[in-house]
């Protein structure tokens, strides 16, 4: 699902960025207030971001060069976030990062056609 409209909603950034520390790699468990969010807003948006029937996709285009696509992978047993590098004119993408159990996840690293 196109996810660009979610970027401006309260609770988005605490969910998206909080996942970086939420995997136990940080000394403290992240809280929505770190990102200027309210806990209720973060909970409401997490219902959308992490719904297994939706896979929000965020496109970050660049004017003359590569862009990035961010995918929230909400599959049962395979959840995480992937970042794909896109090139002007399409044709292929390259996974540049992946977070979640069993990474690189369902999309193999390297070029996809």
Coordinates of N, CA and C in Angstrom, one line a residue:
X1 N 0.8 -1.2 0.0 CA 0.0 0.0 0.0 C 0.9 1.2 0.0
X2 N 0.5 2.3 -0.8 CA 1.3 3.5 -0.7 C 1.3 4.1 0.7
X3 N 2.4 4.4 1.3 CA 2.5 4.8 2.6 C 2.9 6.3 2.8
X4 N 3.1 7.0 1.8 CA 3.6 8.4 1.9 C 2.6 9.2 2.8
X5 N 1.3 9.0 2.7 CA 0.4 9.8 3.5 C 0.6 9.5 5.0
X6 N 1.2 8.4 5.4 CA 1.4 8.1 6.8 C 2.6 8.9 7.4
X7 N 3.5 9.4 6.6 CA 4.7 10.1 7.1 C 4.4 11.3 8.0
X8 N 3.3 12.0 7.7 CA 3.0 13.2 8.5 C 2.1 12.9 9.7
X9 N 1.6 11.7 9.8 CA 0.7 11.4 10.9 C 1.5 11.3 12.3
X10 N 0.9 11.8 13.3 CA 1.5 11.6 14.7 C 1.7 10.1 14.9
X11 N 2.8 9.8 15.5 CA 3.1 8.4 15.8 C 4.0 7.7 14.7
X12 N 4.1 8.2 13.5 CA 4.8 7.5 12.5 C 6.3 7.4 12.9
X13 N 7.0 8.5 13.2 CA 8.4 8.4 13.4 C 8.8 7.6 14.6
X14 N 8.0 7.6 15.6 CA 8.3 6.8 16.8 C 8.2 5.3 16.5
X15 N 7.3 4.9 15.6 CA 7.2 3.5 15.2 C 8.3 3.2 14.2
X16 N 8.5 4.0 13.3 CA 9.5 3.7 12.2 C 10.9 3.7 12.8
X17 N 11.3 4.7 13.5 CA 12.7 4.8 14.0 C 12.8 4.0 15.3
X18 N 11.8 3.9 16.1 CA 11.9 3.1 17.3 C 12.2 1.7 17.1
X19 N 11.9 1.2 15.9 CA 12.2 -0.2 15.6 C 13.7 -0.5 15.6
X20 N 14.5 0.6 15.3 CA 16.0 0.4 15.3 C 16.5 0.0 16.7
X21 N 15.9 0.6 17.7 CA 16.3 0.3 19.1 C 15.4 -0.8 19.7
X22 N 14.3 -1.0 19.1 CA 13.4 -2.0 19.7 C 13.8 -3.4 19.6
X23 N 14.9 -3.7 18.9 CA 15.4 -5.1 18.7 C 16.4 -5.5 19.7
X24 N 16.5 -4.7 20.8 CA 17.4 -5.0 21.9 C 18.9 -4.5 21.7
X25 N 19.2 -3.8 20.6 CA 20.5 -3.4 20.4 C 20.8 -2.1 21.2
X26 N 19.8 -1.4 21.7 CA 20.1 -0.2 22.5 C 19.9 -0.4 24.0
X27 N 20.6 0.4 24.7 CA 20.6 0.3 26.2 C 19.2 0.4 26.8
X28 N 18.3 1.2 26.2 CA 17.0 1.5 26.7 C 15.9 1.1 25.6
X29 N 14.8 0.7 26.1 CA 13.6 0.5 25.2 C 13.1 1.9 24.7
X30 N 12.9 2.1 23.4 CA 12.5 3.4 23.0 C 11.0 3.7 23.4
X31 N 10.7 5.0 23.6 CA 9.4 5.4 24.0 C 9.0 6.5 23.0
X32 N 7.7 6.6 22.7 CA 7.2 7.6 21.7 C 7.6 9.0 22.0
X33 N 7.8 9.4 23.2 CA 8.1 10.7 23.6 C 9.5 11.1 23.1
X34 N 10.4 10.1 22.9 CA 11.7 10.4 22.3 C 11.6 11.1 21.0
X35 N 10.5 10.8 20.3 CA 10.3 11.4 18.9 C 9.2 12.5 18.9
X36 N 8.8 12.9 20.1 CA 7.8 14.0 20.1 C 6.4 13.5 19.9
X37 N 6.2 12.2 20.1 CA 4.9 11.6 19.9 C 4.2 11.2 21.2
X38 N 2.9 11.1 21.1 CA 2.1 10.6 22.2 C 1.9 9.1 22.1
X39 N 1.9 8.4 23.2 CA 1.8 7.0 23.2 C 0.5 6.5 22.5
X40 N -0.6 7.1 22.7 CA -1.8 6.7 22.0 C -1.7 6.9 20.5
X41 N -1.1 8.0 20.0 CA -0.9 8.2 18.6 C 0.0 7.1 18.0
X42 N 1.1 6.8 18.7 CA 2.0 5.7 18.3 C 1.3 4.4 18.2
X43 N 0.5 4.1 19.2 CA -0.3 2.8 19.2 C -1.2 2.7 18.0
X44 N -1.9 3.8 17.8 CA -2.9 3.8 16.7 C -2.2 3.6 15.3
X45 N -1.1 4.3 15.1 CA -0.4 4.2 13.8 C 0.3 2.8 13.7
X46 N 0.7 2.2 14.8 CA 1.3 0.9 14.7 C 0.3 -0.2 14.2
X47 N -1.0 0.1 14.4 CA -2.0 -0.9 13.9 C -2.0 -0.9 12.4
X48 N -1.6 0.3 11.8 CA -1.6 0.4 10.3 C -0.2 -0.1 9.8
X49 N 0.9 0.4 10.4 CA 2.2 0.1 9.9 C 2.5 -1.4 10.0
X50 N 2.0 -2.1 11.0 CA 2.4 -3.5 11.3 C 1.3 -4.5 11.0
X51 N 0.2 -4.0 10.3 CA -0.9 -4.9 10.0 C -0.4 -5.9 8.9
X52 N -0.6 -7.2 9.2 CA -0.1 -8.2 8.2 C -0.8 -8.2 6.9
X53 N -2.0 -7.5 6.8 CA -2.7 -7.4 5.6 C -2.3 -6.2 4.8
X54 N -1.4 -5.4 5.3 CA -0.8 -4.2 4.6 C 0.7 -4.2 4.6
X55 N 1.3 -3.7 3.6 CA 2.7 -3.6 3.6 C 3.0 -2.2 3.1
X56 N 3.1 -1.2 4.0 CA 3.3 0.2 3.6 C 4.6 0.3 2.9
X57 N 4.6 1.1 1.8 CA 5.8 1.4 1.0 C 5.9 2.9 0.9
X58 N 7.1 3.4 1.1 CA 7.4 4.8 1.0 C 8.5 5.0 0.0
X59 N 8.1 5.9 -1.0 CA 9.1 6.2 -2.1 C 9.7 7.6 -1.8
X60 N 11.1 7.6 -1.8 CA 11.8 8.8 -1.6 C 12.6 9.0 -2.9
X61 N 12.0 9.8 -3.9 CA 12.6 10.0 -5.2 C 13.8 11.0 -5.1
X62 N 14.7 10.9 -6.0 CA 15.7 11.9 -6.2 C 15.5 12.5 -7.5
X63 N 15.9 13.8 -7.6 CA 15.6 14.5 -8.9 C 16.3 13.9 -10.1
X64 N 17.6 13.7 -10.0 CA 18.4 13.2 -11.1 C 19.2 11.9 -10.9
X65 N 19.0 11.3 -9.7 CA 19.8 10.1 -9.4 C 19.0 9.0 -8.8
X66 N 19.6 8.1 -8.1 CA 18.9 7.0 -7.5 C 17.9 7.5 -6.4
X67 N 16.8 6.8 -6.2 CA 15.9 7.1 -5.1 C 15.9 5.9 -4.2
X68 N 15.1 6.0 -3.2 CA 15.0 4.9 -2.2 C 13.5 4.5 -2.0
X69 N 13.3 3.2 -1.8 CA 12.0 2.7 -1.5 C 12.1 2.0 -0.2
X70 N 11.3 2.4 0.8 CA 11.3 1.8 2.1 C 10.0 0.9 2.2
X71 N 10.2 -0.4 2.6 CA 9.1 -1.3 2.6 C 9.0 -1.9 4.0
X72 N 7.8 -1.8 4.7 CA 7.5 -2.4 5.9 C 7.0 -3.8 5.6
X73 N 7.8 -4.8 5.9 CA 7.6 -6.2 5.6 C 6.8 -6.8 6.8
X74 N 5.5 -7.0 6.6 CA 4.6 -7.4 7.6 C 4.1 -8.9 7.4
X75 N 4.9 -9.7 7.0 CA 4.5 -11.1 6.7 C 4.6 -11.9 8.0
X76 N 3.8 -12.9 8.2 CA 3.8 -13.7 9.3 C 5.1 -14.5 9.3
X77 N 5.9 -14.3 10.3 CA 7.2 -15.0 10.4 C 8.3 -14.3 9.7
X78 N 8.0 -13.3 9.0 CA 9.1 -12.5 8.2 C 8.7 -11.1 8.2
X79 N 9.0 -10.4 9.3 CA 8.7 -9.0 9.4 C 10.0 -8.2 9.6
X80 N 9.9 -6.9 9.1 CA 11.1 -6.1 9.2 C 10.9 -4.9 8.2
X81 N 12.0 -4.2 7.9 CA 12.0 -3.1 7.1 C 13.2 -3.3 6.0
X82 N 12.8 -3.1 4.8 CA 13.8 -3.2 3.7 C 14.0 -1.8 3.0
X83 N 15.2 -1.5 2.6 CA 15.5 -0.2 1.9 C 16.0 -0.6 0.5
X84 N 15.4 -0.2 -0.5 CA 15.8 -0.5 -1.9 C 16.2 0.7 -2.6
X85 N 17.3 0.6 -3.3 CA 17.8 1.7 -4.2 C 17.2 1.5 -5.6
X86 N 16.6 2.6 -6.1 CA 16.0 2.6 -7.4 C 16.9 3.5 -8.3
X87 N 16.9 3.1 -9.6 CA 17.7 3.9 -10.5 C 16.7 4.6 -11.5
X88 N 17.1 5.8 -12.0 CA 16.2 6.5 -13.0 C 15.9 5.6 -14.2
X89 N 14.7 5.6 -14.6 CA 14.3 4.8 -15.8 C 13.9 3.4 -15.4
X90 N 13.9 3.0 -14.1 CA 13.5 1.7 -13.7 C 14.3 0.6 -14.1
X91 N 13.8 -0.6 -14.3 CA 14.5 -1.7 -14.8 C 14.9 -2.7 -13.7
X92 N 15.5 -2.1 -12.6 CA 15.9 -3.0 -11.5 C 16.1 -2.2 -10.2
X93 N 16.1 -2.8 -9.1 CA 16.3 -2.2 -7.8 C 17.4 -3.1 -7.1
X94 N 18.0 -2.5 -6.1 CA 19.0 -3.2 -5.3 C 18.7 -3.0 -3.8
X95 N 18.6 -4.1 -3.1 CA 18.4 -3.9 -1.6 C 19.7 -3.4 -1.0
X96 N 19.6 -2.4 -0.2 CA 20.7 -1.8 0.4 C 20.8 -2.1 1.9
X97 N 19.6 -2.3 2.5 CA 19.5 -2.7 3.9 C 18.3 -3.5 4.2
X98 N 18.3 -4.3 5.2 CA 17.2 -5.0 5.7 C 17.3 -5.2 7.2
X99 N 16.2 -5.1 7.9 CA 16.1 -5.3 9.3 C 15.0 -6.2 9.6
X100 N 15.3 -7.1 10.5 CA 14.2 -8.1 11.0 C 14.8 -9.5 11.1
X101 N 14.0 -10.4 11.6 CA 14.5 -11.7 11.8 C 14.7 -12.4 10.4
X102 N 15.9 -13.1 10.4 CA 16.2 -13.8 9.2 C 16.6 -13.0 8.0
X103 N 17.0 -11.7 8.2 CA 17.4 -10.9 7.1 C 18.4 -11.6 6.2
X104 N 18.4 -11.4 5.0 CA 17.8 -10.2 4.3 C 16.3 -10.4 4.0
X105 N 15.6 -11.3 4.6 CA 14.2 -11.4 4.4 C 13.7 -12.0 3.1
X106 N 12.6 -11.7 2.7 CA 12.0 -12.3 1.5 C 12.5 -11.8 0.2
X107 N 13.2 -10.6 0.2 CA 13.8 -10.1 -1.0 C 15.3 -10.3 -0.9
X108 N 15.8 -11.0 -1.9 CA 17.3 -11.3 -1.8 C 18.1 -10.0 -2.0
X109 N 19.2 -10.0 -1.3 CA 20.1 -8.8 -1.5 C 20.6 -8.9 -3.0
X110 N 20.9 -7.8 -3.5 CA 21.4 -7.7 -4.9 C 20.3 -7.2 -5.8
X111 N 20.6 -7.3 -7.1 CA 19.7 -6.8 -8.1 C 18.4 -7.7 -8.3
X112 N 17.3 -7.0 -8.4 CA 16.1 -7.7 -8.7 C 15.6 -7.2 -10.0
X113 N 15.0 -8.1 -10.8 CA 14.4 -7.7 -12.1 C 13.0 -8.0 -12.1

